């Protein structure tokens, strides 16, 4: 098992997700990940993170070029950007979805996610290997608020 990084969670110069400036006013980010390296079924793709003190209010996922591969999407254990092989990912956002058409998390699932004073990684686990290709992409739109 390996933890693969997106531009939001790995390396220097990674883009930051902005934190809402006013309580209750949502912020939104659209994350695009191009599969420049393969992600095996045993790997975790650390896609992005939820800023401190924020609660997700909407999560949508769409893939291009992944065929019938299903994905689990949730909050990861450990520190954002850590390479610790013991890190895990939950299914708080999505469990076994095939997002070749837009998949959206139910509001009832998001309501149970607690606020944290630390940033939390959002990870994705595929059911089969996603091959590296410039045309294989994943898009996630996340809305969150304090």
mmCIF file of N, CA and C in Angstrom:
data_model
loop_
_atom_site.group_PDB
_atom_site.id
_atom_site.type_symbol
_atom_site.label_atom_id
_atom_site.label_comp_id
_atom_site.label_asym_id
_atom_site.label_seq_id
_atom_site.Cartn_x
_atom_site.Cartn_y
_atom_site.Cartn_z
ATOM 1 N N UNK A 1 0.843 -1.172 0.000
ATOM 2 C CA UNK A 1 0.000 0.000 0.000
ATOM 3 C C UNK A 1 0.890 1.237 0.000
ATOM 4 N N UNK A 2 0.549 2.156 -0.839
ATOM 5 C CA UNK A 2 1.271 3.423 -0.904
ATOM 6 C C UNK A 2 0.266 4.561 -0.836
ATOM 7 N N UNK A 3 0.728 5.686 -0.332
ATOM 8 C CA UNK A 3 -0.108 6.881 -0.330
ATOM 9 C C UNK A 3 0.378 7.758 -1.471
ATOM 10 N N UNK A 4 -0.480 7.958 -2.450
ATOM 11 C CA UNK A 4 -0.171 8.810 -3.596
ATOM 12 C C UNK A 4 -0.674 10.210 -3.286
ATOM 13 N N UNK A 5 0.043 11.195 -3.752
ATOM 14 C CA UNK A 5 -0.288 12.595 -3.436
ATOM 15 C C UNK A 5 -0.823 13.326 -4.663
ATOM 16 N N UNK A 6 -1.732 14.235 -4.414
ATOM 17 C CA UNK A 6 -2.169 15.154 -5.461
ATOM 18 C C UNK A 6 -1.355 16.436 -5.302
ATOM 19 N N UNK A 7 -1.598 17.387 -6.172
ATOM 20 C CA UNK A 7 -0.886 18.661 -6.040
ATOM 21 C C UNK A 7 -1.298 19.410 -4.778
ATOM 22 N N UNK A 8 -2.451 19.051 -4.195
ATOM 23 C CA UNK A 8 -2.929 19.716 -2.985
ATOM 24 C C UNK A 8 -2.326 19.162 -1.706
ATOM 25 N N UNK A 9 -1.717 17.979 -1.772
ATOM 26 C CA UNK A 9 -1.210 17.370 -0.543
ATOM 27 C C UNK A 9 0.261 16.981 -0.600
ATOM 28 N N UNK A 10 0.902 17.140 -1.730
ATOM 29 C CA UNK A 10 2.299 16.730 -1.816
ATOM 30 C C UNK A 10 3.188 17.811 -2.392
ATOM 31 N N UNK A 11 4.424 17.798 -1.966
ATOM 32 C CA UNK A 11 5.433 18.677 -2.534
ATOM 33 C C UNK A 11 5.361 20.120 -2.084
ATOM 34 N N UNK A 12 6.370 20.854 -2.486
ATOM 35 C CA UNK A 12 6.422 22.287 -2.185
ATOM 36 C C UNK A 12 5.566 23.050 -3.185
ATOM 37 N N UNK A 13 5.072 24.173 -2.789
ATOM 38 C CA UNK A 13 4.281 25.017 -3.681
ATOM 39 C C UNK A 13 2.893 24.486 -3.936
ATOM 40 N N UNK A 14 2.396 23.645 -3.026
ATOM 41 C CA UNK A 14 1.053 23.109 -3.236
ATOM 42 C C UNK A 14 0.018 24.200 -3.020
ATOM 43 N N UNK A 15 -1.057 24.177 -3.802
ATOM 44 C CA UNK A 15 -2.099 25.189 -3.626
ATOM 45 C C UNK A 15 -2.838 24.995 -2.306
ATOM 46 N N UNK A 16 -3.261 26.073 -1.725
ATOM 47 C CA UNK A 16 -3.983 26.039 -0.450
ATOM 48 C C UNK A 16 -5.479 26.144 -0.722
ATOM 49 N N UNK A 17 -6.257 25.406 0.048
ATOM 50 C CA UNK A 17 -7.701 25.602 0.020
ATOM 51 C C UNK A 17 -8.001 26.742 0.980
ATOM 52 N N UNK A 18 -8.803 27.685 0.544
ATOM 53 C CA UNK A 18 -9.061 28.841 1.398
ATOM 54 C C UNK A 18 -10.065 28.502 2.489
ATOM 55 N N UNK A 19 -9.916 29.168 3.601
ATOM 56 C CA UNK A 19 -10.840 29.011 4.722
ATOM 57 C C UNK A 19 -11.891 30.102 4.633
ATOM 58 N N UNK A 20 -13.134 29.770 4.982
ATOM 59 C CA UNK A 20 -14.177 30.799 4.958
ATOM 60 C C UNK A 20 -13.831 31.935 5.919
ATOM 61 N N UNK A 21 -14.140 33.149 5.518
ATOM 62 C CA UNK A 21 -13.843 34.318 6.350
ATOM 63 C C UNK A 21 -14.983 34.668 7.291
ATOM 64 N N UNK A 22 -16.191 34.240 6.946
ATOM 65 C CA UNK A 22 -17.361 34.558 7.750
ATOM 66 C C UNK A 22 -18.058 33.249 8.112
ATOM 67 N N UNK A 23 -18.380 33.070 9.383
ATOM 68 C CA UNK A 23 -19.050 31.852 9.824
ATOM 69 C C UNK A 23 -20.363 31.654 9.073
ATOM 70 N N UNK A 24 -20.592 30.442 8.619
ATOM 71 C CA UNK A 24 -21.825 30.105 7.939
ATOM 72 C C UNK A 24 -21.853 30.434 6.457
ATOM 73 N N UNK A 25 -20.830 31.142 5.965
ATOM 74 C CA UNK A 25 -20.768 31.461 4.536
ATOM 75 C C UNK A 25 -19.865 30.425 3.869
ATOM 76 N N UNK A 26 -20.406 29.620 2.952
ATOM 77 C CA UNK A 26 -19.627 28.526 2.370
ATOM 78 C C UNK A 26 -18.466 28.986 1.495
ATOM 79 N N UNK A 27 -17.421 28.170 1.511
ATOM 80 C CA UNK A 27 -16.311 28.287 0.574
ATOM 81 C C UNK A 27 -16.413 27.068 -0.336
ATOM 82 N N UNK A 28 -15.882 27.170 -1.526
ATOM 83 C CA UNK A 28 -15.972 26.068 -2.475
ATOM 84 C C UNK A 28 -14.644 25.894 -3.187
ATOM 85 N N UNK A 29 -14.287 24.639 -3.436
ATOM 86 C CA UNK A 29 -13.074 24.338 -4.185
ATOM 87 C C UNK A 29 -13.389 23.248 -5.193
ATOM 88 N N UNK A 30 -12.835 23.387 -6.386
ATOM 89 C CA UNK A 30 -12.937 22.351 -7.400
ATOM 90 C C UNK A 30 -11.530 21.786 -7.577
ATOM 91 N N UNK A 31 -11.397 20.516 -7.238
ATOM 92 C CA UNK A 31 -10.113 19.828 -7.279
ATOM 93 C C UNK A 31 -10.058 19.002 -8.553
ATOM 94 N N UNK A 32 -8.999 19.145 -9.323
ATOM 95 C CA UNK A 32 -8.788 18.307 -10.507
ATOM 96 C C UNK A 32 -7.526 17.497 -10.294
ATOM 97 N N UNK A 33 -7.625 16.201 -10.498
ATOM 98 C CA UNK A 33 -6.452 15.335 -10.384
ATOM 99 C C UNK A 33 -6.287 14.569 -11.686
ATOM 100 N N UNK A 34 -5.127 14.729 -12.318
ATOM 101 C CA UNK A 34 -4.786 13.969 -13.515
ATOM 102 C C UNK A 34 -3.914 12.806 -13.056
ATOM 103 N N UNK A 35 -4.259 11.601 -13.470
ATOM 104 C CA UNK A 35 -3.521 10.412 -13.045
ATOM 105 C C UNK A 35 -2.223 10.295 -13.850
ATOM 106 N N UNK A 36 -1.200 11.031 -13.415
ATOM 107 C CA UNK A 36 0.109 10.983 -14.064
ATOM 108 C C UNK A 36 0.905 9.772 -13.601
ATOM 109 N N UNK A 37 0.451 9.144 -12.514
ATOM 110 C CA UNK A 37 1.016 7.875 -12.064
ATOM 111 C C UNK A 37 -0.147 6.966 -11.687
ATOM 112 N N UNK A 38 0.069 5.672 -11.856
ATOM 113 C CA UNK A 38 -0.983 4.704 -11.559
ATOM 114 C C UNK A 38 -1.303 4.698 -10.069
ATOM 115 N N UNK A 39 -2.550 4.408 -9.752
ATOM 116 C CA UNK A 39 -2.986 4.242 -8.368
ATOM 117 C C UNK A 39 -3.597 2.845 -8.279
ATOM 118 N N UNK A 40 -2.934 1.965 -7.528
ATOM 119 C CA UNK A 40 -3.393 0.581 -7.393
ATOM 120 C C UNK A 40 -4.582 0.486 -6.446
ATOM 121 N N UNK A 41 -5.266 -0.651 -6.489
ATOM 122 C CA UNK A 41 -6.414 -0.877 -5.607
ATOM 123 C C UNK A 41 -6.001 -0.889 -4.140
ATOM 124 N N UNK A 42 -4.734 -1.113 -3.871
ATOM 125 C CA UNK A 42 -4.244 -1.126 -2.486
ATOM 126 C C UNK A 42 -3.710 0.239 -2.053
ATOM 127 N N UNK A 43 -3.720 1.214 -2.957
ATOM 128 C CA UNK A 43 -3.190 2.550 -2.667
ATOM 129 C C UNK A 43 -4.290 3.500 -2.200
ATOM 130 N N UNK A 44 -3.861 4.574 -1.565
ATOM 131 C CA UNK A 44 -4.748 5.672 -1.188
ATOM 132 C C UNK A 44 -4.267 6.909 -1.931
ATOM 133 N N UNK A 45 -5.185 7.590 -2.593
ATOM 134 C CA UNK A 45 -4.875 8.879 -3.205
ATOM 135 C C UNK A 45 -5.295 9.955 -2.207
ATOM 136 N N UNK A 46 -4.314 10.652 -1.658
ATOM 137 C CA UNK A 46 -4.599 11.767 -0.740
ATOM 138 C C UNK A 46 -4.895 12.973 -1.621
ATOM 139 N N UNK A 47 -6.179 13.229 -1.844
ATOM 140 C CA UNK A 47 -6.601 14.188 -2.856
ATOM 141 C C UNK A 47 -6.494 15.641 -2.404
ATOM 142 N N UNK A 48 -7.037 15.950 -1.245
ATOM 143 C CA UNK A 48 -7.031 17.323 -0.744
ATOM 144 C C UNK A 48 -7.273 17.274 0.752
ATOM 145 N N UNK A 49 -7.626 18.399 1.332
ATOM 146 C CA UNK A 49 -7.867 18.427 2.773
ATOM 147 C C UNK A 49 -9.022 19.362 3.078
ATOM 148 N N UNK A 50 -9.622 19.124 4.215
ATOM 149 C CA UNK A 50 -10.672 19.984 4.742
ATOM 150 C C UNK A 50 -10.000 20.933 5.732
ATOM 151 N N UNK A 51 -10.098 22.261 5.521
ATOM 152 C CA UNK A 51 -9.430 23.201 6.420
ATOM 153 C C UNK A 51 -9.924 23.080 7.871
ATOM 154 N N UNK A 52 -9.110 23.531 8.829
ATOM 155 C CA UNK A 52 -9.517 23.479 10.235
ATOM 156 C C UNK A 52 -10.832 24.221 10.473
ATOM 157 N N UNK A 53 -11.606 23.715 11.413
ATOM 158 C CA UNK A 53 -12.875 24.297 11.860
ATOM 159 C C UNK A 53 -13.960 24.321 10.782
ATOM 160 N N UNK A 54 -13.760 23.560 9.703
ATOM 161 C CA UNK A 54 -14.738 23.543 8.620
ATOM 162 C C UNK A 54 -15.518 22.235 8.598
ATOM 163 N N UNK A 55 -16.755 22.344 8.177
ATOM 164 C CA UNK A 55 -17.646 21.193 8.042
ATOM 165 C C UNK A 55 -18.061 21.106 6.572
ATOM 166 N N UNK A 56 -17.954 19.913 5.965
ATOM 167 C CA UNK A 56 -18.371 19.789 4.560
ATOM 168 C C UNK A 56 -19.886 19.900 4.443
ATOM 169 N N UNK A 57 -20.357 20.627 3.436
ATOM 170 C CA UNK A 57 -21.796 20.754 3.227
ATOM 171 C C UNK A 57 -22.224 20.204 1.867
ATOM 172 N N UNK A 58 -21.260 19.924 0.994
ATOM 173 C CA UNK A 58 -21.572 19.315 -0.299
ATOM 174 C C UNK A 58 -20.287 18.727 -0.877
ATOM 175 N N UNK A 59 -20.374 17.484 -1.355
ATOM 176 C CA UNK A 59 -19.224 16.833 -1.998
ATOM 177 C C UNK A 59 -19.732 16.136 -3.252
ATOM 178 N N UNK A 60 -19.120 16.456 -4.391
ATOM 179 C CA UNK A 60 -19.467 15.834 -5.669
ATOM 180 C C UNK A 60 -18.197 15.273 -6.293
ATOM 181 N N UNK A 61 -18.327 14.146 -6.982
ATOM 182 C CA UNK A 61 -17.177 13.488 -7.590
ATOM 183 C C UNK A 61 -17.534 13.071 -9.001
ATOM 184 N N UNK A 62 -16.588 13.241 -9.916
ATOM 185 C CA UNK A 62 -16.761 12.846 -11.312
ATOM 186 C C UNK A 62 -15.408 12.365 -11.826
ATOM 187 N N UNK A 63 -15.411 11.267 -12.570
ATOM 188 C CA UNK A 63 -14.167 10.772 -13.168
ATOM 189 C C UNK A 63 -14.316 10.663 -14.675
ATOM 190 N N UNK A 64 -13.172 10.729 -15.352
ATOM 191 C CA UNK A 64 -13.105 10.550 -16.803
ATOM 192 C C UNK A 64 -12.023 9.512 -17.069
ATOM 193 N N UNK A 65 -12.367 8.473 -17.820
ATOM 194 C CA UNK A 65 -11.390 7.461 -18.200
ATOM 195 C C UNK A 65 -11.166 6.370 -17.172
ATOM 196 N N UNK A 66 -12.029 6.258 -16.174
ATOM 197 C CA UNK A 66 -11.838 5.231 -15.143
ATOM 198 C C UNK A 66 -12.768 4.039 -15.321
ATOM 199 N N UNK A 67 -13.576 4.029 -16.377
ATOM 200 C CA UNK A 67 -14.496 2.925 -16.693
ATOM 201 C C UNK A 67 -15.375 2.579 -15.492
ATOM 202 N N UNK A 68 -15.447 1.295 -15.140
ATOM 203 C CA UNK A 68 -16.365 0.842 -14.087
ATOM 204 C C UNK A 68 -15.703 0.736 -12.718
ATOM 205 N N UNK A 69 -14.572 1.372 -12.528
ATOM 206 C CA UNK A 69 -13.888 1.339 -11.230
ATOM 207 C C UNK A 69 -14.734 2.083 -10.206
ATOM 208 N N UNK A 70 -14.885 1.486 -9.026
ATOM 209 C CA UNK A 70 -15.607 2.163 -7.951
ATOM 210 C C UNK A 70 -14.602 2.810 -6.999
ATOM 211 N N UNK A 71 -15.085 3.787 -6.247
ATOM 212 C CA UNK A 71 -14.227 4.534 -5.344
ATOM 213 C C UNK A 71 -14.873 4.681 -3.980
ATOM 214 N N UNK A 72 -14.047 4.621 -2.941
ATOM 215 C CA UNK A 72 -14.435 4.992 -1.584
ATOM 216 C C UNK A 72 -13.786 6.344 -1.317
ATOM 217 N N UNK A 73 -14.522 7.256 -0.702
ATOM 218 C CA UNK A 73 -14.012 8.596 -0.430
ATOM 219 C C UNK A 73 -14.322 8.945 1.014
ATOM 220 N N UNK A 74 -13.299 9.376 1.759
ATOM 221 C CA UNK A 74 -13.531 9.742 3.146
ATOM 222 C C UNK A 74 -12.362 10.460 3.769
ATOM 223 N N UNK A 75 -12.475 10.673 5.049
ATOM 224 C CA UNK A 75 -11.449 11.373 5.817
ATOM 225 C C UNK A 75 -10.344 10.388 6.183
ATOM 226 N N UNK A 76 -9.117 10.827 6.017
ATOM 227 C CA UNK A 76 -7.956 9.988 6.313
ATOM 228 C C UNK A 76 -7.488 10.189 7.753
ATOM 229 N N UNK A 77 -6.900 9.153 8.300
ATOM 230 C CA UNK A 77 -6.259 9.264 9.608
ATOM 231 C C UNK A 77 -4.904 9.949 9.412
ATOM 232 N N UNK A 78 -4.307 10.398 10.492
ATOM 233 C CA UNK A 78 -2.966 10.984 10.426
ATOM 234 C C UNK A 78 -2.958 12.427 9.980
ATOM 235 N N UNK A 79 -1.744 12.927 9.775
ATOM 236 C CA UNK A 79 -1.504 14.325 9.437
ATOM 237 C C UNK A 79 -1.505 14.535 7.932
ATOM 238 N N UNK A 80 -2.055 15.655 7.488
ATOM 239 C CA UNK A 80 -2.075 15.997 6.066
ATOM 240 C C UNK A 80 -0.658 15.933 5.506
ATOM 241 N N UNK A 81 -0.478 15.201 4.411
ATOM 242 C CA UNK A 81 0.816 15.102 3.739
ATOM 243 C C UNK A 81 1.734 14.025 4.268
ATOM 244 N N UNK A 82 1.364 13.353 5.352
ATOM 245 C CA UNK A 82 2.220 12.320 5.940
ATOM 246 C C UNK A 82 2.300 11.094 5.032
ATOM 247 N N UNK A 83 3.478 10.460 4.995
ATOM 248 C CA UNK A 83 3.674 9.241 4.219
ATOM 249 C C UNK A 83 3.534 7.986 5.066
ATOM 250 N N UNK A 84 3.057 8.110 6.279
ATOM 251 C CA UNK A 84 2.913 6.975 7.190
ATOM 252 C C UNK A 84 2.017 5.905 6.558
ATOM 253 N N UNK A 85 2.567 4.721 6.335
ATOM 254 C CA UNK A 85 1.844 3.630 5.678
ATOM 255 C C UNK A 85 0.673 3.105 6.513
ATOM 256 N N UNK A 86 0.603 3.474 7.781
ATOM 257 C CA UNK A 86 -0.484 3.010 8.643
ATOM 258 C C UNK A 86 -1.749 3.860 8.497
ATOM 259 N N UNK A 87 -1.689 4.923 7.701
ATOM 260 C CA UNK A 87 -2.862 5.786 7.523
ATOM 261 C C UNK A 87 -3.991 5.030 6.831
ATOM 262 N N UNK A 88 -5.199 5.373 7.193
ATOM 263 C CA UNK A 88 -6.379 4.740 6.612
ATOM 264 C C UNK A 88 -7.308 5.815 6.062
ATOM 265 N N UNK A 89 -8.292 5.379 5.304
ATOM 266 C CA UNK A 89 -9.308 6.300 4.781
ATOM 267 C C UNK A 89 -10.683 5.702 5.041
ATOM 268 N N UNK A 90 -11.608 6.554 5.452
ATOM 269 C CA UNK A 90 -12.964 6.103 5.726
ATOM 270 C C UNK A 90 -13.852 6.193 4.498
ATOM 271 N N UNK A 91 -15.134 6.026 4.708
ATOM 272 C CA UNK A 91 -16.115 6.119 3.630
ATOM 273 C C UNK A 91 -17.208 7.129 3.982
ATOM 274 N N UNK A 92 -16.835 8.157 4.731
ATOM 275 C CA UNK A 92 -17.820 9.153 5.178
ATOM 276 C C UNK A 92 -18.512 9.853 4.004
ATOM 277 N N UNK A 93 -17.784 10.079 2.920
ATOM 278 C CA UNK A 93 -18.350 10.810 1.787
ATOM 279 C C UNK A 93 -19.000 9.881 0.771
ATOM 280 N N UNK A 94 -18.296 8.815 0.397
ATOM 281 C CA UNK A 94 -18.825 7.895 -0.614
ATOM 282 C C UNK A 94 -18.268 6.501 -0.372
ATOM 283 N N UNK A 95 -19.108 5.511 -0.649
ATOM 284 C CA UNK A 95 -18.731 4.120 -0.445
ATOM 285 C C UNK A 95 -19.085 3.329 -1.698
ATOM 286 N N UNK A 96 -18.061 2.964 -2.467
ATOM 287 C CA UNK A 96 -18.270 2.138 -3.655
ATOM 288 C C UNK A 96 -19.042 2.801 -4.775
ATOM 289 N N UNK A 97 -18.769 4.069 -5.056
ATOM 290 C CA UNK A 97 -19.466 4.766 -6.145
ATOM 291 C C UNK A 97 -18.675 4.642 -7.446
ATOM 292 N N UNK A 98 -19.396 4.645 -8.553
ATOM 293 C CA UNK A 98 -18.784 4.673 -9.883
ATOM 294 C C UNK A 98 -19.093 6.048 -10.464
ATOM 295 N N UNK A 99 -18.199 7.000 -10.286
ATOM 296 C CA UNK A 99 -18.526 8.391 -10.629
ATOM 297 C C UNK A 99 -18.255 8.786 -12.082
ATOM 298 N N UNK A 100 -18.559 7.898 -13.035
ATOM 299 C CA UNK A 100 -18.435 8.292 -14.437
ATOM 300 C C UNK A 100 -19.544 9.276 -14.805
ATOM 301 N N UNK A 101 -20.593 9.299 -14.002
ATOM 302 C CA UNK A 101 -21.544 10.404 -13.987
ATOM 303 C C UNK A 101 -21.473 10.953 -12.565
ATOM 304 N N UNK A 102 -21.825 12.182 -12.374
ATOM 305 C CA UNK A 102 -21.622 12.849 -11.079
ATOM 306 C C UNK A 102 -22.214 12.053 -9.920
ATOM 307 N N UNK A 103 -21.387 11.818 -8.912
ATOM 308 C CA UNK A 103 -21.833 11.206 -7.658
ATOM 309 C C UNK A 103 -21.825 12.287 -6.598
ATOM 310 N N UNK A 104 -22.856 12.302 -5.767
ATOM 311 C CA UNK A 104 -22.973 13.337 -4.747
ATOM 312 C C UNK A 104 -23.250 12.696 -3.392
ATOM 313 N N UNK A 105 -22.629 13.228 -2.353
ATOM 314 C CA UNK A 105 -22.821 12.722 -0.997
ATOM 315 C C UNK A 105 -24.140 13.222 -0.432
ATOM 316 N N UNK A 106 -24.847 12.334 0.245
ATOM 317 C CA UNK A 106 -26.118 12.694 0.873
ATOM 318 C C UNK A 106 -25.875 13.673 2.027
ATOM 319 N N UNK A 107 -26.766 14.618 2.187
ATOM 320 C CA UNK A 107 -26.655 15.604 3.265
ATOM 321 C C UNK A 107 -26.629 14.909 4.622
ATOM 322 N N UNK A 108 -27.393 13.843 4.765
ATOM 323 C CA UNK A 108 -27.437 13.135 6.048
ATOM 324 C C UNK A 108 -26.066 12.558 6.421
ATOM 325 N N UNK A 109 -25.284 12.125 5.436
ATOM 326 C CA UNK A 109 -23.937 11.605 5.708
ATOM 327 C C UNK A 109 -22.997 12.739 6.140
ATOM 328 N N UNK A 110 -23.128 13.885 5.509
ATOM 329 C CA UNK A 110 -22.263 15.020 5.845
ATOM 330 C C UNK A 110 -22.601 15.601 7.218
ATOM 331 N N UNK A 111 -23.848 15.498 7.610
ATOM 332 C CA UNK A 111 -24.277 16.062 8.894
ATOM 333 C C UNK A 111 -23.578 15.393 10.073
ATOM 334 N N UNK A 112 -23.164 14.146 9.907
ATOM 335 C CA UNK A 112 -22.514 13.424 10.997
ATOM 336 C C UNK A 112 -21.027 13.669 11.131
ATOM 337 N N UNK A 113 -20.443 14.445 10.231
ATOM 338 C CA UNK A 113 -18.999 14.708 10.280
ATOM 339 C C UNK A 113 -18.730 15.858 11.233
ATOM 340 N N UNK A 114 -17.926 15.582 12.234
ATOM 341 C CA UNK A 114 -17.612 16.577 13.262
ATOM 342 C C UNK A 114 -16.578 17.597 12.777
ATOM 343 N N UNK A 115 -16.604 18.767 13.357
ATOM 344 C CA UNK A 115 -15.611 19.808 13.089
ATOM 345 C C UNK A 115 -14.353 19.482 13.889
ATOM 346 N N UNK A 116 -13.193 19.800 13.311
ATOM 347 C CA UNK A 116 -11.919 19.564 13.975
ATOM 348 C C UNK A 116 -11.087 20.842 13.952
ATOM 349 N N UNK A 117 -10.217 20.989 14.943
ATOM 350 C CA UNK A 117 -9.340 22.165 14.961
ATOM 351 C C UNK A 117 -8.088 21.950 14.109
ATOM 352 N N UNK A 118 -7.991 20.818 13.433
ATOM 353 C CA UNK A 118 -6.857 20.527 12.546
ATOM 354 C C UNK A 118 -7.361 20.222 11.143
ATOM 355 N N UNK A 119 -6.547 20.516 10.142
ATOM 356 C CA UNK A 119 -6.880 20.135 8.766
ATOM 357 C C UNK A 119 -6.920 18.616 8.680
ATOM 358 N N UNK A 120 -7.849 18.098 7.875
ATOM 359 C CA UNK A 120 -7.985 16.647 7.711
ATOM 360 C C UNK A 120 -7.933 16.307 6.238
ATOM 361 N N UNK A 121 -7.136 15.295 5.913
ATOM 362 C CA UNK A 121 -7.011 14.855 4.523
ATOM 363 C C UNK A 121 -8.272 14.145 4.063
ATOM 364 N N UNK A 122 -8.577 14.319 2.780
ATOM 365 C CA UNK A 122 -9.644 13.570 2.134
ATOM 366 C C UNK A 122 -8.967 12.599 1.180
ATOM 367 N N UNK A 123 -9.225 11.314 1.395
ATOM 368 C CA UNK A 123 -8.584 10.278 0.607
ATOM 369 C C UNK A 123 -9.562 9.521 -0.260
ATOM 370 N N UNK A 124 -9.012 8.916 -1.307
ATOM 371 C CA UNK A 124 -9.800 8.138 -2.253
ATOM 372 C C UNK A 124 -9.111 6.799 -2.469
ATOM 373 N N UNK A 125 -9.898 5.725 -2.445
ATOM 374 C CA UNK A 125 -9.374 4.382 -2.676
ATOM 375 C C UNK A 125 -10.143 3.762 -3.841
ATOM 376 N N UNK A 126 -9.447 3.399 -4.934
ATOM 377 C CA UNK A 126 -10.132 2.754 -6.061
ATOM 378 C C UNK A 126 -10.284 1.249 -5.828
ATOM 379 N N UNK A 127 -11.273 0.642 -6.484
ATOM 380 C CA UNK A 127 -11.484 -0.805 -6.358
ATOM 381 C C UNK A 127 -10.543 -1.593 -7.254
ATOM 382 N N UNK A 128 -9.957 -0.938 -8.241
ATOM 383 C CA UNK A 128 -9.012 -1.572 -9.166
ATOM 384 C C UNK A 128 -7.987 -0.515 -9.557
ATOM 385 N N UNK A 129 -6.914 -0.940 -10.191
ATOM 386 C CA UNK A 129 -5.868 0.018 -10.572
ATOM 387 C C UNK A 129 -6.391 1.044 -11.563
ATOM 388 N N UNK A 130 -6.069 2.305 -11.284
ATOM 389 C CA UNK A 130 -6.334 3.387 -12.220
ATOM 390 C C UNK A 130 -5.000 3.649 -12.927
ATOM 391 N N UNK A 131 -4.967 3.355 -14.215
ATOM 392 C CA UNK A 131 -3.728 3.483 -14.982
ATOM 393 C C UNK A 131 -3.363 4.950 -15.190
ATOM 394 N N UNK A 132 -2.077 5.181 -15.312
ATOM 395 C CA UNK A 132 -1.592 6.531 -15.582
ATOM 396 C C UNK A 132 -1.895 6.895 -17.028
ATOM 397 N N UNK A 133 -2.523 8.039 -17.220
ATOM 398 C CA UNK A 133 -2.822 8.556 -18.555
ATOM 399 C C UNK A 133 -3.232 10.009 -18.427
ATOM 400 N N UNK A 134 -2.794 10.821 -19.361
ATOM 401 C CA UNK A 134 -3.124 12.249 -19.333
ATOM 402 C C UNK A 134 -4.621 12.492 -19.484
ATOM 403 N N UNK A 135 -5.346 11.523 -20.014
ATOM 404 C CA UNK A 135 -6.783 11.681 -20.220
ATOM 405 C C UNK A 135 -7.615 11.083 -19.088
ATOM 406 N N UNK A 136 -6.970 10.469 -18.098
ATOM 407 C CA UNK A 136 -7.681 9.898 -16.955
ATOM 408 C C UNK A 136 -7.661 10.930 -15.827
ATOM 409 N N UNK A 137 -8.856 11.398 -15.474
ATOM 410 C CA UNK A 137 -8.949 12.504 -14.518
ATOM 411 C C UNK A 137 -10.029 12.256 -13.478
ATOM 412 N N UNK A 138 -9.886 12.945 -12.379
ATOM 413 C CA UNK A 138 -10.866 12.921 -11.306
ATOM 414 C C UNK A 138 -11.146 14.365 -10.915
ATOM 415 N N UNK A 139 -12.399 14.694 -10.760
ATOM 416 C CA UNK A 139 -12.805 16.038 -10.343
ATOM 417 C C UNK A 139 -13.640 15.926 -9.075
ATOM 418 N N UNK A 140 -13.337 16.746 -8.104
ATOM 419 C CA UNK A 140 -14.153 16.797 -6.903
ATOM 420 C C UNK A 140 -14.491 18.254 -6.598
ATOM 421 N N UNK A 141 -15.758 18.497 -6.342
ATOM 422 C CA UNK A 141 -16.188 19.827 -5.894
ATOM 423 C C UNK A 141 -16.632 19.668 -4.453
ATOM 424 N N UNK A 142 -16.012 20.441 -3.572
ATOM 425 C CA UNK A 142 -16.346 20.387 -2.159
ATOM 426 C C UNK A 142 -16.733 21.789 -1.693
ATOM 427 N N UNK A 143 -17.853 21.860 -1.001
ATOM 428 C CA UNK A 143 -18.302 23.095 -0.364
ATOM 429 C C UNK A 143 -18.249 22.861 1.128
ATOM 430 N N UNK A 144 -17.762 23.830 1.852
ATOM 431 C CA UNK A 144 -17.601 23.699 3.298
ATOM 432 C C UNK A 144 -17.779 25.059 3.953
ATOM 433 N N UNK A 145 -18.079 25.014 5.240
ATOM 434 C CA UNK A 145 -18.292 26.254 5.994
ATOM 435 C C UNK A 145 -17.850 26.059 7.427
ATOM 436 N N UNK A 146 -17.611 27.165 8.132
ATOM 437 C CA UNK A 146 -17.253 27.101 9.547
ATOM 438 C C UNK A 146 -18.510 27.141 10.378
#
